[in-house]
Amino acid sequence: MSLGQVILITGPTAAGKTELAMKLYDRLGGAKNAHLVSVDSAMVYRGLDIGTAKPQGALLAQYPHSLIDVREPDEHYSVADFVKDADRIVRTSILENRTPILVGGTMLYIKCFRDGISNLPEKNEDIRKKLEEEIETRGLDALHQELKANDPEAARNIHPRNRQRIMRAMEVFLISGRKISDLWKEQPSRTLAERLGQKLSIFAVLPEEKVDLEQRIEDRFTSMLDRGLLEELTMLRQNYRLDLSCPSMRTVGYRQAWQHLEGVIDRAQFVADSIRATKLLAKKQMTWLRAWKSLETIHIGEARKLWKRVDRISTSI
């Protein structure tokens, strides 16, 4: 496969990434020449629609995105799952002479897609079930302490409340008898260019002023409430076996809504906490982006810069 080009549009939450990606999709000629791929760890879950700002109905039909609605909300979807799926989709798109347009703000997904991910053992459902039972019996803190005893370095780098990563580290140790921290170091990651023969052009959609993004976040959350965010979560709780340990329910907005529905916080606190958590997420995303080299920034609403750059890319492939 000859060296081709993959477009990624990223940026902080509420910056307008999806809107810009859809405009680019149209500019390239729609489905005949382009393929939209979501890079969002919350949009993978069915039913998490309002709180994730997922394109809906006729809009999603007009602008179909791969990797939206690929898991039930009580299931897991890992970064390794994403890289595997995204590789497959990009490979198919290139063979069909369509430009892959990845869009989203899950920064760990982007990093591992671009730089590669360690070749760790496959999941073992029996071991995972035993670890789940251990957490239910002894608590997550006890499992984190067990990880600390077996792999101190991994325990230092994994937050004591990150259930999914703690379980994965212990799962790897129980499957292979080896520390996941050692495997991280010794197994070389294969970059996108090495895996698929593709370059990744990253465009970061950023606000000109911090206050602009904060206002967009507040306005969007108000809209989510008006559209029925709390009612959406109520339906999810009725239809699935969910709790706050599920990755889907750790999503900003849903986590705070859950606490409100449980009576832990009142409505005013729920709104304030959700907006604060969303702004913190945006800050973390900006920190990732500032650390990355080889990306171009686009201010919100500044689409012409992207058009010119993509036109140059197209003529160089």
Coordinates of C-alpha atoms in Angstrom, one line a residue:
M1 CA 0.0 0.0 0.0
S2 CA 1.5 3.4 -1.0
L3 CA 1.9 6.1 1.6
G4 CA -1.4 7.9 1.9
Q5 CA -3.0 10.4 4.2
V6 CA -5.4 10.2 7.1
I7 CA -7.1 13.4 8.4
L8 CA -7.8 13.9 12.1
I9 CA -9.8 16.7 13.5
T10 CA -9.5 17.0 17.2
G11 CA -9.7 19.6 20.0
P12 CA -11.3 20.2 23.4
T13 CA -14.9 19.2 24.0
A14 CA -17.6 21.6 22.6
A15 CA -15.1 23.2 20.2
G16 CA -17.1 22.3 17.1
K17 CA -15.0 19.4 15.8
T18 CA -17.9 17.3 14.4
E19 CA -19.4 20.3 12.5
L20 CA -16.1 21.0 10.8
A21 CA -15.5 17.3 10.0
M22 CA -18.9 17.1 8.3
K23 CA -18.1 20.2 6.2
L24 CA -14.9 18.6 5.2
Y25 CA -16.7 15.5 4.3
D26 CA -19.0 17.5 2.0
R27 CA -16.1 19.4 0.5
L28 CA -14.3 16.1 -0.4
G29 CA -17.4 14.8 -2.2
G30 CA -19.3 12.9 0.5
A31 CA -19.4 9.1 0.8
K32 CA -17.8 8.5 -2.5
N33 CA -14.5 10.1 -1.5
A34 CA -14.5 10.3 2.3
H35 CA -15.2 8.2 5.4
L36 CA -16.0 9.7 8.8
V37 CA -14.7 7.8 11.9
S38 CA -15.5 8.8 15.5
V39 CA -12.7 9.0 18.0
D40 CA -14.8 9.4 21.1
S41 CA -14.8 6.9 24.0
A42 CA -18.4 7.8 25.0
M43 CA -20.0 7.8 21.5
V44 CA -19.2 4.1 21.1
Y45 CA -22.1 3.3 23.6
R46 CA -25.6 2.9 22.3
G47 CA -28.1 5.1 24.1
L48 CA -25.6 7.7 25.3
D49 CA -26.9 10.2 22.8
I50 CA -27.8 13.5 24.4
G51 CA -24.9 13.7 26.9
T52 CA -22.3 12.9 24.3
A53 CA -23.5 15.4 21.7
K54 CA -23.8 12.4 19.3
P55 CA -25.0 13.3 15.8
Q56 CA -28.6 12.0 15.6
G57 CA -31.3 10.9 13.2
A58 CA -31.2 12.5 9.8
L59 CA -27.9 14.2 10.5
L60 CA -26.2 10.9 11.3
A61 CA -27.8 9.3 8.2
Q62 CA -26.5 12.1 6.1
Y63 CA -23.0 11.9 7.7
P64 CA -22.5 8.3 8.8
H65 CA -19.7 7.8 11.3
S66 CA -18.0 4.5 11.9
L67 CA -17.4 3.6 15.6
I68 CA -20.6 5.2 16.9
D69 CA -22.9 2.8 18.7
V70 CA -20.7 -0.2 18.6
R71 CA -21.1 -1.3 22.3
E72 CA -24.0 -1.6 24.8
P73 CA -23.6 0.8 27.7
D74 CA -22.9 -2.1 30.1
E75 CA -20.0 -3.4 28.0
H76 CA -16.3 -2.4 27.8
Y77 CA -14.5 -0.9 24.9
S78 CA -10.7 -0.4 25.3
V79 CA -8.1 1.7 23.6
A80 CA -6.8 -1.6 22.1
D81 CA -10.3 -2.2 20.7
F82 CA -10.3 1.2 19.2
V83 CA -6.9 0.9 17.5
K84 CA -7.9 -2.5 16.1
D85 CA -11.2 -1.2 14.7
A86 CA -9.8 2.1 13.4
D87 CA -7.0 0.3 11.6
R88 CA -9.5 -2.0 9.9
I89 CA -11.7 0.9 8.9
V90 CA -8.8 3.1 7.6
R91 CA -7.3 0.2 5.6
T92 CA -10.7 -0.4 4.0
S93 CA -11.2 3.3 3.2
I94 CA -7.8 3.6 1.6
L95 CA -8.4 0.6 -0.6
E96 CA -11.7 2.2 -1.6
N97 CA -9.9 5.4 -2.5
R98 CA -11.8 7.3 0.3
T99 CA -10.1 9.7 2.6
P100 CA -10.5 8.7 6.3
I101 CA -11.6 11.7 8.4
L102 CA -11.2 10.9 12.1
V103 CA -13.0 13.2 14.4
G104 CA -13.1 13.3 18.2
G105 CA -11.3 14.3 21.4
T106 CA -10.4 11.1 23.2
M107 CA -6.7 11.9 23.4
L108 CA -5.5 8.4 24.5
Y109 CA -7.2 6.9 21.5
I110 CA -5.4 9.4 19.2
K111 CA -2.0 8.8 20.8
C112 CA -2.3 5.0 20.5
F113 CA -3.7 5.2 17.0
R114 CA -0.8 7.4 15.9
D115 CA 2.1 5.9 17.9
G116 CA 0.9 2.3 18.4
I117 CA 0.0 0.2 21.4
S118 CA 1.9 -2.5 23.1
N119 CA 1.1 -6.1 22.0
L120 CA -0.4 -7.3 25.3
P121 CA -2.1 -10.6 25.9
E122 CA -5.7 -11.0 24.7
K123 CA -8.5 -10.6 27.3
N124 CA -9.5 -13.7 29.3
E125 CA -13.1 -13.6 30.3
D126 CA -12.7 -16.2 33.1
I127 CA -10.0 -14.2 34.7
R128 CA -11.9 -10.9 34.3
K129 CA -14.9 -12.5 35.9
K130 CA -12.8 -13.6 38.9
L131 CA -11.4 -10.1 39.2
E132 CA -14.9 -8.6 39.1
E133 CA -15.9 -11.0 41.9
E134 CA -12.8 -10.0 43.9
I135 CA -13.7 -6.4 43.6
E136 CA -17.3 -7.1 44.7
T137 CA -16.0 -9.0 47.7
R138 CA -13.0 -7.1 48.8
G139 CA -13.3 -3.8 47.1
L140 CA -11.2 -2.0 44.4
D141 CA -8.7 -0.7 46.9
A142 CA -7.7 -4.3 47.8
L143 CA -7.2 -5.1 44.2
H144 CA -5.0 -2.0 43.7
Q145 CA -3.0 -3.1 46.7
E146 CA -2.6 -6.5 45.1
L147 CA -1.4 -4.9 41.9
K148 CA 1.1 -2.8 44.0
A149 CA 2.5 -5.9 45.5
N150 CA 3.0 -7.6 42.1
D151 CA 3.8 -4.6 39.9
P152 CA 4.7 -1.5 41.9
E153 CA 5.5 0.6 38.9
A154 CA 2.1 -0.1 37.2
A155 CA 0.3 0.7 40.5
R156 CA 2.1 4.1 40.7
N157 CA 0.9 4.9 37.2
I158 CA -2.7 3.8 37.5
H159 CA -5.1 5.8 39.6
P160 CA -6.5 3.8 42.6
R161 CA -10.1 4.4 41.3
N162 CA -9.5 3.4 37.7
R163 CA -11.2 0.1 37.8
Q164 CA -10.7 -0.8 34.2
R165 CA -6.9 -0.2 34.1
I166 CA -6.3 -1.9 37.5
M167 CA -8.2 -5.0 36.2
R168 CA -6.3 -5.0 33.0
A169 CA -2.9 -4.9 34.7
M170 CA -3.8 -7.7 37.1
E171 CA -5.3 -9.7 34.2
V172 CA -2.0 -9.4 32.2
F173 CA -0.1 -10.5 35.3
L174 CA -2.3 -13.5 35.9
I175 CA -2.3 -14.6 32.3
S176 CA 1.4 -14.2 31.6
G177 CA 3.0 -14.1 35.0
R178 CA 4.7 -10.9 33.8
K179 CA 4.4 -7.3 34.9
I180 CA 2.5 -5.1 32.5
S181 CA 5.0 -2.3 33.2
D182 CA 7.7 -4.5 31.8
L183 CA 5.7 -5.3 28.8
W184 CA 5.0 -1.6 28.2
K185 CA 8.8 -1.1 28.0
E186 CA 10.0 -4.0 26.0
Q187 CA 7.3 -4.4 23.3
P188 CA 7.9 -1.9 20.6
S189 CA 4.8 0.0 19.4
R190 CA 4.2 0.2 15.7
T191 CA 3.2 3.6 14.4
L192 CA 0.4 4.2 12.0
A193 CA 2.9 4.5 9.1
E194 CA 4.5 1.2 10.1
R195 CA 1.1 -0.6 10.5
L196 CA -0.8 0.8 7.5
G197 CA 1.6 2.9 5.5
Q198 CA -0.4 6.1 6.3
K199 CA 0.5 9.6 7.5
L200 CA -1.7 11.3 10.0
S201 CA -2.4 15.0 9.5
I202 CA -3.8 16.4 12.8
F203 CA -5.9 19.6 12.9
A204 CA -6.8 21.0 16.4
V205 CA -9.9 23.1 16.6
L206 CA -9.2 25.7 19.4
P207 CA -11.0 28.7 20.8
E208 CA -9.4 32.1 20.3
E209 CA -10.1 32.9 24.0
K210 CA -10.7 30.6 26.9
V211 CA -13.9 32.4 27.8
D212 CA -15.3 31.5 24.4
L213 CA -15.0 27.8 24.9
E214 CA -16.3 28.0 28.5
Q215 CA -19.4 29.8 27.2
R216 CA -19.9 27.1 24.5
I217 CA -19.6 24.4 27.2
E218 CA -22.2 26.1 29.4
D219 CA -24.6 26.7 26.5
R220 CA -24.3 23.1 25.3
F221 CA -25.0 21.6 28.7
T222 CA -28.1 23.7 29.1
S223 CA -29.2 22.4 25.7
M224 CA -28.6 18.8 26.8
L225 CA -30.8 19.4 29.9
D226 CA -33.5 20.8 27.7
R227 CA -33.3 17.9 25.4
G228 CA -33.8 15.4 28.2
L229 CA -30.4 14.3 29.5
L230 CA -31.8 13.1 32.9
E231 CA -34.7 11.3 31.2
E232 CA -32.1 9.6 28.9
L233 CA -30.1 8.3 31.9
T234 CA -33.3 7.1 33.6
M235 CA -34.1 5.0 30.6
L236 CA -30.6 3.6 30.4
R237 CA -30.8 2.6 34.1
Q238 CA -34.1 0.8 33.5
N239 CA -32.9 -1.1 30.4
Y240 CA -29.3 -2.1 31.4
R241 CA -27.5 -3.4 34.5
L242 CA -25.5 -0.3 35.1
D243 CA -23.5 1.2 38.0
L244 CA -20.9 3.9 38.3
S245 CA -18.1 1.4 37.7
C246 CA -19.2 0.9 34.1
P247 CA -16.9 2.9 31.7
S248 CA -20.0 4.4 30.0
M249 CA -21.2 5.9 33.3
R250 CA -17.9 7.5 34.1
T251 CA -18.6 9.9 31.2
V252 CA -18.8 13.5 32.2
G253 CA -22.4 14.6 32.7
Y254 CA -23.7 11.0 33.1
R255 CA -21.7 10.5 36.3
Q256 CA -23.1 13.7 37.9
A257 CA -26.6 12.9 36.6
W258 CA -26.4 9.5 38.3
Q259 CA -25.5 11.2 41.6
H260 CA -28.5 13.5 41.2
L261 CA -30.9 10.7 40.4
E262 CA -29.7 8.8 43.5
G263 CA -30.3 11.9 45.6
V264 CA -26.7 12.4 46.5
I265 CA -26.7 16.0 45.0
D266 CA -29.5 18.4 44.2
R267 CA -30.2 19.7 40.7
A268 CA -28.2 22.9 41.1
Q269 CA -25.2 21.0 42.3
F270 CA -25.6 18.5 39.5
V271 CA -25.5 21.3 36.9
A272 CA -22.6 23.1 38.5
D273 CA -20.6 19.9 38.9
S274 CA -21.3 18.8 35.3
I275 CA -20.2 22.1 33.8
R276 CA -17.1 22.2 36.1
A277 CA -16.1 18.6 35.1
T278 CA -16.6 19.4 31.4
K279 CA -14.4 22.5 31.7
L280 CA -11.7 20.4 33.4
L281 CA -11.9 17.8 30.6
A282 CA -11.4 20.6 28.1
K283 CA -8.4 21.8 30.1
K284 CA -6.9 18.3 30.1
Q285 CA -7.5 17.9 26.3
M286 CA -5.7 21.3 25.7
T287 CA -2.7 20.0 27.8
W288 CA -2.4 17.0 25.6
L289 CA -2.6 19.1 22.4
R290 CA 0.1 21.6 23.7
A291 CA 2.5 18.7 24.2
W292 CA 2.0 17.3 20.7
K293 CA 4.2 18.4 17.7
S294 CA 3.3 18.3 14.1
L295 CA -0.3 19.5 14.3
E296 CA -2.0 22.6 12.9
T297 CA -4.4 24.7 14.9
I298 CA -7.6 26.1 13.6
H299 CA -9.7 28.7 15.5
I300 CA -13.4 27.9 15.9
G301 CA -15.1 28.9 12.7
E302 CA -11.8 29.2 10.7
A303 CA -12.6 26.5 8.1
R304 CA -10.8 28.0 5.2
K305 CA -7.4 27.2 6.7
L306 CA -8.4 23.5 6.8
W307 CA -9.7 23.6 3.2
K308 CA -6.4 25.0 1.9
R309 CA -4.3 22.5 3.9
V310 CA -6.4 19.5 2.8
D311 CA -6.2 20.6 -0.8
R312 CA -2.4 20.6 -0.6
I313 CA -2.5 17.2 1.0
S314 CA -4.7 15.8 -1.8
T315 CA -2.4 17.0 -4.5
S316 CA 0.6 15.5 -2.7
I317 CA -0.7 11.9 -2.3

